[in-house]
XYZ file of C-alpha atoms in Angstrom:
656
model
C 2.021 -18.506 7.056
C 1.974 -20.570 10.247
C 4.425 -19.518 12.951
C 5.022 -21.684 16.020
C 7.069 -21.513 19.187
C 8.018 -23.828 22.046
C 7.910 -23.034 25.746
C 11.102 -24.618 27.133
C 11.122 -25.073 30.919
C 14.876 -25.648 30.961
C 15.922 -22.513 29.097
C 17.351 -20.949 32.231
C 19.405 -24.024 33.310
C 19.179 -26.030 36.527
C 18.664 -24.671 39.988
C 19.504 -26.388 43.248
C 16.963 -24.330 45.151
C 14.191 -26.735 45.923
C 11.698 -23.849 46.337
C 11.490 -23.561 42.539
C 10.789 -27.197 41.927
C 7.032 -26.932 42.318
C 6.563 -24.622 39.296
C 4.452 -26.116 36.526
C 6.873 -25.903 33.620
C 6.765 -27.967 30.470
C 7.429 -27.862 26.744
C 4.407 -26.759 24.715
C 4.250 -26.276 20.951
C 1.775 -23.572 20.083
C 0.597 -21.542 17.096
C 1.617 -17.905 17.538
C 0.925 -16.753 14.012
C -1.308 -13.894 15.184
C 0.620 -13.077 18.365
C 1.919 -9.450 18.178
C 5.065 -10.544 20.044
C 6.100 -12.599 17.025
C 4.774 -10.215 14.381
C 8.273 -9.244 13.240
C 9.515 -12.826 12.703
C 10.600 -13.181 9.120
C 9.994 -9.480 8.455
C 13.342 -8.089 9.525
C 14.140 -7.004 6.001
C 10.587 -6.170 5.000
C 10.206 -2.943 3.018
C 7.408 -0.405 3.253
C 4.195 -1.419 1.568
C 4.694 0.844 -1.421
C 8.123 -0.708 -2.037
C 7.107 -4.300 -1.387
C 8.857 -6.693 -3.693
C 7.490 -9.880 -5.086
C 4.209 -11.087 -6.437
C 3.187 -13.084 -3.417
C 0.640 -10.318 -2.809
C -2.399 -10.447 -5.083
C -1.872 -8.433 -8.234
C -3.340 -4.946 -7.958
C -6.863 -3.980 -8.976
C -8.170 -0.635 -10.137
C -9.704 1.519 -7.441
C -12.518 2.488 -9.764
C -13.397 2.932 -13.389
C -15.423 5.977 -14.196
C -17.322 5.339 -17.376
C -18.662 8.321 -19.303
C -22.119 6.895 -18.706
C -21.555 7.415 -14.976
C -21.581 11.189 -15.479
C -25.023 12.683 -15.402
C -24.879 14.604 -18.678
C -28.117 16.581 -18.852
C -29.929 18.829 -21.274
C -32.355 21.616 -20.462
C -35.863 21.913 -21.900
C -37.973 24.922 -22.795
C -41.300 25.559 -21.065
C -44.173 27.934 -21.926
C -45.348 30.283 -19.175
C -49.077 30.205 -18.459
C -51.018 33.438 -18.709
C -51.902 35.049 -15.371
C -55.600 35.912 -15.053
C -56.163 39.633 -15.182
C -57.647 40.564 -11.818
C -58.896 44.090 -11.345
C -55.874 46.205 -10.344
C -55.983 48.098 -7.104
C -53.402 49.871 -5.035
C -55.209 49.300 -1.732
C -54.249 46.476 0.573
C -56.291 45.412 3.603
C -54.189 45.270 6.747
C -55.216 43.379 9.898
C -56.445 45.135 13.030
C -54.769 45.315 16.410
C -55.087 43.348 19.611
C -58.579 42.311 20.452
C -59.921 43.532 17.098
C -62.932 41.656 15.845
C -64.000 43.925 13.061
C -62.135 42.467 10.092
C -59.566 44.202 7.856
C -58.660 47.856 7.835
C -57.666 49.118 4.401
C -54.404 50.999 4.201
C -52.876 52.423 1.056
C -49.588 50.997 -0.218
C -47.320 53.823 -1.255
C -44.658 52.450 -3.539
C -42.620 55.615 -3.246
C -42.503 55.168 0.555
C -41.302 51.560 0.491
C -38.032 51.038 2.349
C -36.675 47.934 0.628
C -33.360 47.840 2.465
C -31.186 44.996 1.241
C -27.626 43.741 1.553
C -25.099 46.454 0.766
C -21.769 46.055 -1.004
C -19.108 44.809 1.393
C -21.587 43.155 3.786
C -19.992 40.329 5.761
C -20.901 36.758 4.872
C -22.689 34.965 7.748
C -21.421 31.449 7.041
C -18.084 31.777 5.273
C -14.836 33.586 5.883
C -15.346 35.989 2.990
C -12.998 38.873 3.722
C -13.979 40.834 0.607
C -17.668 41.097 1.531
C -20.784 41.102 -0.610
C -20.616 42.086 -4.254
C -23.623 41.382 -6.447
C -23.137 39.121 -9.460
C -24.289 40.913 -12.617
C -27.492 38.868 -12.681
C -27.255 35.953 -10.223
C -28.514 36.298 -6.634
C -25.086 35.347 -5.300
C -21.884 37.116 -4.309
C -19.143 37.065 -6.922
C -16.544 36.470 -4.185
C -17.931 33.637 -2.064
C -20.815 32.405 -4.295
C -23.153 32.607 -1.279
C -26.760 33.757 -1.488
C -27.696 37.364 -0.768
C -29.593 36.290 2.354
C -26.435 34.699 3.751
C -24.902 38.161 4.188
C -25.607 40.571 7.028
C -27.745 43.677 6.806
C -26.282 46.968 8.028
C -27.051 47.694 11.720
C -30.667 48.792 12.389
C -31.571 48.494 8.717
C -33.932 45.517 8.770
C -36.765 47.805 9.963
C -40.150 46.071 9.970
C -42.704 44.770 7.547
C -44.636 48.064 7.473
C -41.532 49.935 6.308
C -40.751 47.225 3.780
C -44.278 47.307 2.327
C -44.526 51.098 2.388
C -47.653 51.353 4.556
C -48.466 53.171 7.749
C -48.274 51.026 10.895
C -51.249 50.876 13.275
C -51.795 53.948 15.404
C -49.727 53.940 18.566
C -47.187 51.431 17.281
C -43.655 52.666 18.205
C -40.961 52.671 15.559
C -38.053 50.239 15.559
C -35.158 51.376 17.664
C -37.252 53.668 19.857
C -37.028 52.576 23.471
C -40.384 53.173 25.141
C -40.620 50.448 27.784
C -44.134 51.292 28.946
C -45.748 51.606 25.507
C -47.509 48.407 24.353
C -45.618 46.716 21.522
C -42.420 48.644 22.190
C -39.209 47.101 20.881
C -37.623 48.433 24.041
C -38.723 45.199 25.705
C -35.448 43.701 24.496
C -36.675 42.359 21.157
C -35.992 43.484 17.592
C -39.712 43.059 16.850
C -42.823 42.454 18.896
C -46.478 42.080 17.853
C -48.167 45.513 17.888
C -50.537 46.402 20.689
C -49.397 43.944 23.361
C -48.412 44.807 26.906
C -45.001 43.791 28.174
C -46.492 40.799 29.987
C -48.322 39.619 26.871
C -45.185 40.120 24.755
C -43.329 37.744 27.060
C -46.221 35.266 26.892
C -46.174 35.414 23.082
C -42.391 34.962 22.847
C -42.452 32.066 25.312
C -44.650 30.105 22.899
C -42.152 30.369 20.019
C -39.186 28.028 19.469
C -36.210 29.578 21.266
C -34.080 29.824 18.131
C -36.564 32.123 16.344
C -37.253 34.551 19.211
C -35.884 37.909 17.903
C -34.038 39.012 21.028
C -31.791 41.982 20.406
C -28.277 40.981 19.261
C -29.202 37.272 19.170
C -29.247 34.594 16.482
C -33.033 34.950 16.493
C -32.657 38.590 15.407
C -30.319 37.595 12.577
C -32.778 34.876 11.496
C -35.599 37.438 11.403
C -33.506 39.752 9.218
C -32.767 36.850 6.886
C -36.433 35.866 6.730
C -37.444 39.439 5.884
C -35.230 39.233 2.802
C -36.362 35.699 1.930
C -40.099 35.908 2.575
C -40.514 39.451 1.220
C -37.989 39.697 -1.639
C -37.882 43.257 -2.858
C -38.101 42.184 -6.512
C -41.549 40.773 -5.720
C -42.702 44.049 -4.163
C -41.552 46.751 -6.555
C -40.888 46.840 -10.292
C -37.964 49.138 -9.542
C -35.954 46.113 -8.412
C -36.859 43.856 -11.346
C -33.938 43.879 -13.760
C -35.160 41.171 -16.091
C -38.537 42.336 -17.331
C -37.515 42.623 -20.960
C -40.666 44.142 -22.466
C -43.581 46.412 -21.655
C -45.860 43.399 -21.805
C -43.876 41.665 -19.080
C -43.909 44.822 -16.931
C -47.666 45.102 -17.360
C -48.235 41.470 -16.397
C -45.943 41.966 -13.392
C -47.908 44.990 -12.198
C -51.214 43.179 -12.650
C -49.878 40.275 -10.608
C -48.644 42.560 -7.816
C -51.892 44.496 -7.684
C -54.006 41.353 -7.596
C -51.820 39.834 -4.887
C -52.017 42.987 -2.789
C -55.785 43.069 -3.024
C -56.809 39.445 -2.663
C -53.961 37.726 -0.808
C -51.399 39.854 1.043
C -52.157 40.838 4.608
C -50.625 41.213 8.094
C -51.996 39.209 10.975
C -52.343 40.330 14.543
C -52.131 38.741 17.967
C -55.303 38.629 20.000
C -54.233 38.483 23.618
C -57.562 37.069 24.804
C -59.884 35.408 22.289
C -63.548 35.654 23.268
C -64.452 32.101 22.264
C -62.714 28.758 21.807
C -61.522 27.818 18.326
C -59.450 25.183 16.587
C -55.863 25.944 15.517
C -55.924 26.118 11.741
C -52.634 24.191 11.479
C -52.340 21.633 14.270
C -56.106 21.307 14.981
C -55.413 21.800 18.675
C -57.956 23.691 20.752
C -57.438 27.383 21.532
C -59.406 27.967 24.715
C -61.401 31.098 25.568
C -59.134 33.952 26.781
C -56.095 32.150 25.340
C -53.635 34.016 23.083
C -54.005 33.386 19.326
C -52.735 34.759 16.011
C -55.554 35.941 13.735
C -55.383 36.186 9.920
C -58.146 38.670 8.987
C -58.275 37.401 5.383
C -59.678 34.152 6.751
C -61.899 35.815 9.356
C -61.581 36.558 13.032
C -62.868 33.099 13.929
C -59.800 31.448 12.384
C -56.736 31.363 14.604
C -53.343 29.783 15.177
C -51.080 29.067 18.078
C -48.179 31.581 17.851
C -45.716 28.815 16.869
C -48.158 27.405 14.271
C -48.424 30.609 12.211
C -46.100 29.288 9.482
C -45.919 29.122 5.706
C -47.708 26.108 4.250
C -44.806 25.552 1.814
C -41.573 26.215 3.733
C -42.868 25.692 7.315
C -41.020 28.828 8.439
C -42.589 31.179 10.966
C -44.195 33.996 8.977
C -41.996 37.029 9.510
C -43.740 39.842 11.405
C -47.058 37.958 10.878
C -47.079 38.827 7.129
C -48.912 36.263 5.041
C -50.689 35.579 1.761
C -53.845 33.506 1.403
C -54.582 30.889 -1.223
C -57.143 28.085 -1.048
C -57.740 28.707 2.641
C -54.049 28.240 3.493
C -51.415 30.808 4.446
C -48.045 31.264 2.725
C -45.101 33.597 2.875
C -45.120 36.000 -0.067
C -42.246 34.150 -1.785
C -44.010 30.809 -1.930
C -47.391 32.362 -2.657
C -45.871 34.006 -5.742
C -44.319 30.717 -6.825
C -47.760 29.104 -6.817
C -48.626 31.443 -9.685
C -45.365 32.126 -11.470
C -42.077 30.251 -11.901
C -39.080 31.814 -10.167
C -35.676 31.985 -11.817
C -33.225 29.922 -9.780
C -30.383 32.212 -10.828
C -31.618 35.802 -10.324
C -34.476 34.977 -7.903
C -37.000 37.035 -9.902
C -40.390 35.763 -11.009
C -40.504 34.817 -14.661
C -43.085 36.687 -16.742
C -41.586 35.849 -20.139
C -43.587 33.692 -22.522
C -40.864 31.019 -22.582
C -38.334 29.941 -19.991
C -35.993 27.038 -19.299
C -36.672 24.046 -17.061
C -33.638 22.106 -15.817
C -32.504 20.364 -12.631
C -36.148 20.446 -11.447
C -35.879 24.231 -11.329
C -37.000 27.153 -13.486
C -34.741 29.696 -15.179
C -34.927 32.704 -17.438
C -33.796 31.330 -20.778
C -30.645 33.457 -20.729
C -29.900 32.667 -17.045
C -29.467 28.930 -17.265
C -25.703 29.185 -17.576
C -22.501 27.434 -16.605
C -21.656 28.103 -12.951
C -18.041 28.719 -13.959
C -18.082 30.741 -17.177
C -21.707 32.025 -17.350
C -22.152 30.712 -20.891
C -25.736 29.714 -21.628
C -26.582 26.031 -21.316
C -30.027 26.199 -22.892
C -30.084 23.512 -25.558
C -26.580 22.398 -24.518
C -25.234 19.405 -22.622
C -24.148 20.099 -19.066
C -22.968 18.205 -16.000
C -24.114 18.616 -12.400
C -21.456 19.107 -9.727
C -22.254 20.195 -6.145
C -25.827 20.936 -7.319
C -24.584 23.441 -9.895
C -24.514 23.063 -13.712
C -21.246 23.202 -15.660
C -20.655 23.243 -19.379
C -18.581 20.364 -20.682
C -15.467 22.483 -21.204
C -15.476 24.047 -17.726
C -16.208 20.730 -16.084
C -13.229 19.148 -17.801
C -10.991 22.159 -17.057
C -11.926 22.327 -13.373
C -12.718 18.760 -12.326
C -11.295 16.330 -14.881
C -8.323 14.243 -13.743
C -5.043 14.367 -15.643
C -3.813 11.179 -17.275
C -0.621 9.936 -15.627
C 0.672 8.669 -18.971
C -0.065 11.413 -21.519
C -0.606 14.303 -19.055
C -3.833 15.321 -20.834
C -7.220 15.787 -19.121
C -9.495 12.767 -19.062
C -12.675 14.107 -20.629
C -16.205 13.033 -19.845
C -16.327 10.980 -23.044
C -13.400 8.808 -21.875
C -13.147 6.187 -19.172
C -11.175 7.317 -16.144
C -9.131 4.413 -14.746
C -7.691 5.147 -11.318
C -5.334 3.459 -8.868
C -3.778 5.054 -5.760
C -4.599 8.641 -6.751
C -3.341 8.091 -10.285
C -5.546 8.242 -13.361
C -5.305 7.019 -16.949
C -7.207 7.149 -20.180
C -8.335 3.676 -21.140
C -5.931 3.632 -24.101
C -3.056 4.915 -21.913
C -3.329 2.204 -19.265
C -0.314 0.180 -20.469
C 2.498 -1.929 -19.028
C 5.576 0.257 -18.513
C 7.833 -2.409 -20.044
C 6.013 -4.280 -22.816
C 3.305 -1.632 -23.453
C 0.405 -4.079 -23.654
C -2.987 -2.864 -22.432
C -3.720 -3.635 -18.800
C -7.469 -3.027 -19.025
C -9.285 -5.937 -17.343
C -5.923 -7.592 -16.592
C -4.019 -8.147 -13.344
C -1.080 -5.791 -12.890
C 1.619 -4.899 -10.406
C 2.860 -1.512 -9.200
C 6.458 -0.560 -8.432
C 8.081 2.866 -8.019
C 4.958 4.641 -9.339
C 4.982 2.509 -12.478
C 2.589 -0.258 -13.514
C 3.475 -3.605 -15.087
C 1.675 -6.605 -16.499
C 1.942 -9.738 -14.371
C 4.679 -11.328 -16.523
C 6.915 -8.255 -16.570
C 6.379 -7.634 -12.878
C 7.278 -11.221 -11.988
C 10.440 -11.198 -14.068
C 11.609 -7.845 -12.716
C 10.568 -7.811 -9.094
C 9.031 -11.053 -7.854
C 10.719 -12.772 -4.896
C 11.805 -16.369 -5.289
C 11.361 -19.433 -3.141
C 14.390 -20.297 -0.960
C 13.575 -23.942 -1.571
C 13.141 -24.255 -5.351
C 14.247 -20.753 -6.518
C 11.032 -20.322 -8.525
C 9.022 -17.072 -8.317
C 5.853 -16.592 -6.344
C 2.873 -16.013 -8.588
C -0.472 -14.490 -7.788
C -2.646 -16.730 -5.658
C 0.252 -18.807 -4.323
C 0.665 -19.238 -0.591
C 3.884 -17.889 0.764
C 5.482 -19.209 3.946
C 7.939 -16.825 5.635
C 10.360 -17.201 8.499
C 13.420 -15.122 9.426
C 13.700 -13.401 6.067
C 13.255 -16.577 4.039
C 10.273 -17.499 1.874
C 8.981 -20.818 0.617
C 6.192 -22.097 -1.527
C 3.672 -24.055 0.488
C 4.999 -27.344 -0.938
C 8.637 -26.296 -0.372
C 8.214 -25.466 3.289
C 9.403 -28.834 4.663
C 10.762 -30.315 7.873
C 14.578 -30.266 7.850
C 14.656 -33.878 9.113
C 11.863 -35.872 7.443
C 11.487 -33.535 4.409
C 7.687 -33.711 4.578
C 5.763 -30.514 3.745
C 4.698 -28.709 6.882
C 1.981 -26.662 5.172
C -0.284 -25.001 7.696
C 0.681 -27.372 10.519
C 2.638 -26.087 13.493
C 6.405 -26.220 13.401
C 9.341 -25.567 15.705
C 12.368 -23.483 14.701
C 15.889 -24.624 15.532
C 18.828 -22.465 14.454
C 18.170 -21.755 10.756
C 15.956 -24.805 10.199
C 12.377 -25.727 10.973
C 11.092 -29.086 12.141
C 7.736 -30.734 12.410
C 6.629 -31.590 15.936
C 7.466 -35.327 15.887
C 10.938 -34.794 14.392
C 11.750 -32.052 16.862
C 10.772 -34.297 19.759
C 12.886 -37.110 18.386
C 15.982 -34.959 17.892
C 15.822 -32.149 20.428
C 13.035 -32.619 22.960
C 13.974 -32.763 26.639
C 13.738 -36.268 28.174
C 13.209 -37.301 31.753
C 16.404 -38.302 33.600
C 14.621 -41.283 35.145
C 12.294 -42.784 32.495
C 14.058 -41.259 29.454
C 10.718 -40.309 27.878
C 9.948 -36.877 26.334
C 8.625 -34.272 28.722
C 5.664 -32.774 26.849
C 3.886 -30.948 29.656
C 4.945 -30.092 33.185
C 8.292 -31.010 34.682
C 10.940 -30.113 37.222
C 14.686 -29.723 37.171
C 17.123 -30.949 39.813
C 20.864 -30.492 39.546
C 20.467 -29.397 35.887
C 18.581 -32.546 34.985
C 14.910 -32.655 33.834
C 12.334 -34.948 35.418
C 8.671 -35.661 34.939
C 6.882 -34.521 38.066
C 5.707 -38.047 38.710
C 9.246 -39.409 38.236
C 10.887 -37.084 40.741
C 10.424 -39.313 43.851
C 12.100 -40.125 47.151
C 14.851 -42.680 46.643
C 13.687 -44.656 49.668
C 9.864 -44.565 49.734
C 9.103 -43.458 46.116
C 6.705 -40.742 47.240
C 6.541 -37.737 44.872
C 8.808 -34.857 45.809
C 7.204 -32.340 43.412
C 6.130 -29.414 45.546
C 7.495 -31.056 48.731
C 10.491 -30.339 50.997
C 13.336 -32.699 50.310
C 17.097 -33.079 50.668
C 19.779 -35.245 49.108
C 22.337 -37.799 50.071
C 25.022 -39.020 47.662
C 23.315 -37.051 44.823
C 20.009 -38.844 45.473
C 16.825 -37.080 46.641
C 15.034 -38.127 49.836
C 11.902 -36.878 51.483
C 12.368 -35.332 54.915
C 11.027 -38.322 56.785
C 13.214 -40.894 55.036
C 16.286 -38.721 55.282
C 15.757 -38.282 59.001
C 15.155 -41.978 59.551
C 18.118 -43.095 57.469
C 20.862 -40.498 57.882
C 20.075 -37.731 60.356
C 21.736 -37.243 63.761
C 19.388 -37.406 66.774
C 18.875 -34.822 69.419
C 20.373 -35.840 72.813
C 17.387 -34.204 74.527
C 14.270 -35.138 72.483
C 15.796 -38.050 70.477
C 14.186 -36.729 67.242
C 16.210 -36.511 63.986
C 18.154 -33.362 63.271
C 17.691 -32.935 59.470
C 18.685 -29.309 58.935
C 15.828 -28.967 56.359
C 14.585 -25.442 56.065
C 17.822 -24.043 57.556
C 17.275 -25.440 61.084
C 20.317 -24.954 63.420
C 21.737 -27.494 65.909
C 24.467 -27.747 68.567
C 27.186 -30.441 68.688
C 29.448 -31.219 71.644
C 31.743 -34.237 71.634
C 29.520 -37.025 70.306
C 26.293 -35.476 71.390
C 23.882 -33.231 69.399
C 20.942 -30.995 70.260
C 18.319 -28.988 68.405
C 18.794 -25.293 69.134
C 15.540 -25.290 71.092
C 16.550 -28.383 73.071
C 19.964 -27.033 74.189
C 18.794 -25.866 77.654
C 19.872 -26.206 81.295
C 18.567 -29.516 82.700
C 17.654 -27.836 85.973
C 16.363 -24.286 85.233
C 15.594 -24.859 81.473
C 17.392 -21.655 80.480
C 18.645 -21.723 76.855
C 22.389 -22.277 76.742
C 22.820 -21.307 73.064
C 25.771 -18.976 72.895
C 26.468 -19.334 76.618
C 28.887 -21.291 78.774
C 27.667 -24.620 80.151
C 28.879 -27.529 82.341
C 28.195 -31.209 81.731
C 27.088 -33.481 84.512
C 26.888 -36.966 83.116
C 24.377 -36.867 80.241
C 22.982 -33.549 81.484
C 24.102 -30.013 80.698
C 23.814 -27.223 83.268
C 24.198 -23.496 83.297
C 27.118 -22.340 85.538
C 24.769 -21.176 88.314
C 22.871 -24.462 88.521
C 26.134 -26.439 88.322
C 27.581 -24.391 91.214
C 24.440 -24.873 93.284
C 24.462 -28.607 92.627
C 28.144 -28.822 93.602
C 27.581 -26.926 96.883
C 24.640 -29.158 97.711
C 26.756 -32.246 97.107
C 29.600 -30.945 99.366
C 27.280 -30.171 102.189
């Protein structure tokens, strides 16, 4: 719709004050369709969008159509576990030496019965969610039954994280203080303000070591770094990887035997604890970043790879997960270091549900993850999905029934769930089966057809037009989809029906000018209503002045005598005719008896009259002493005026 307006310079009526006559007023027709000031024109009776009547708006379109093919319906496959090579079992694990050690590994016996595999206790608070009920182990998943969060996302009891020596069940190096014992002067003491420090370092070297780590992983007491260390202890050294006592899903003696062989082989050939050498005796290359570790610089040593192999403290990370190796505990494979978790996964698949390694002959592969065959289950109902169709939602698998019960939309027509085998047609938060998407009046299918919406009901285009469409105020026909609609002051017209009230020609998208209840094209409005100059009688289209309620072109408003333009100039009038100041003074003004110049009164100038003589205020002075006589008594002496004192003096002089 095109909306126009006219700037009328004469809207406020005439004004005799000549100071206003220099304003640049005129009549201008302009397009104000997008001007916010006129945004309500023609919309006085407009209803909210959801109650909008008429089909002048495009017929509605579906927000989306969810085809069953759009769902990722998956099916798990069965995999065969490879046999783990039987490496000679041993219950002895080499543990790295202390600071400055250059002698290789020191063997220490792992005592399974002395392992302290502290883990999350029932009721432990969730770190990331507002779980008020606390941790409760799922019967076989690694998650909480209340908040569905992982075990490692819950907090350990205070002072229960201990250290890697406690967790592995081995004796720490001689002289290493125990966690929680504050011995500030003992090297490696946790009393330095950290939950863990490398054994054997002085306080100064501890600070040097910690300064080289990223700030967020420094295990300061009661800091986020301490909580991260506790979490990494549980993640990198899962207790089910360390002791058969915590494996709940070894279903046969054969699986238990293979598990024990794997653990023994790992302990002998791979698992170890590094140490920090505070001053290396020769330069070496960092095994990770290839940067140079200078002589006497601090380095982390992994004895399994030899004392000549070192890392910057921040580079001692797992090759797989890139996390700092907790308490310097590592496993070696192919000349690279790993956390125990990812080392184990290089050899055995890990069940994504229970987090245990899989030693069964067969297991399930799905979602690019591995599962015990009886653990690949619906996230909602725990029914097995092995060999069954399932659907992914938020990275979790759901059986078809649970997915439809929990996530399927309800059809607005039949009130039944829209299953994954049906198309889901949606519009404005409403959903329909494909066969339920019908016109509310004639019941024909609206699939792939234009439709209209009214009062939460849908209609085909014909039924909508007949029931709700607005009609043209010109021809009384309805507005159909795609038709242009012209609106003004609550009235609507088809494009071809929106015509000038005078010439009857279609205005279309051209500008127009409203007058009362009618609209006019520009030429017709000028002919019938435009303001015309009082002198030349032509239309004033731009710029103009008013004088005594009459409009003038600026160039037509001239002095009656000399025809010079008066627009923006001082002027006065005589017998209803305008004159410039000069002409008025020459033709009509009285003249000052003193200076003989015209007295025009323009600009509010005051003058004095006495008998037939006149003076400017400034010229009304004593002829002898030049004192102003305005408002004072005076005496005339011929053509002169005198103050009383000068008149008296003149009289006395004459008498003498």
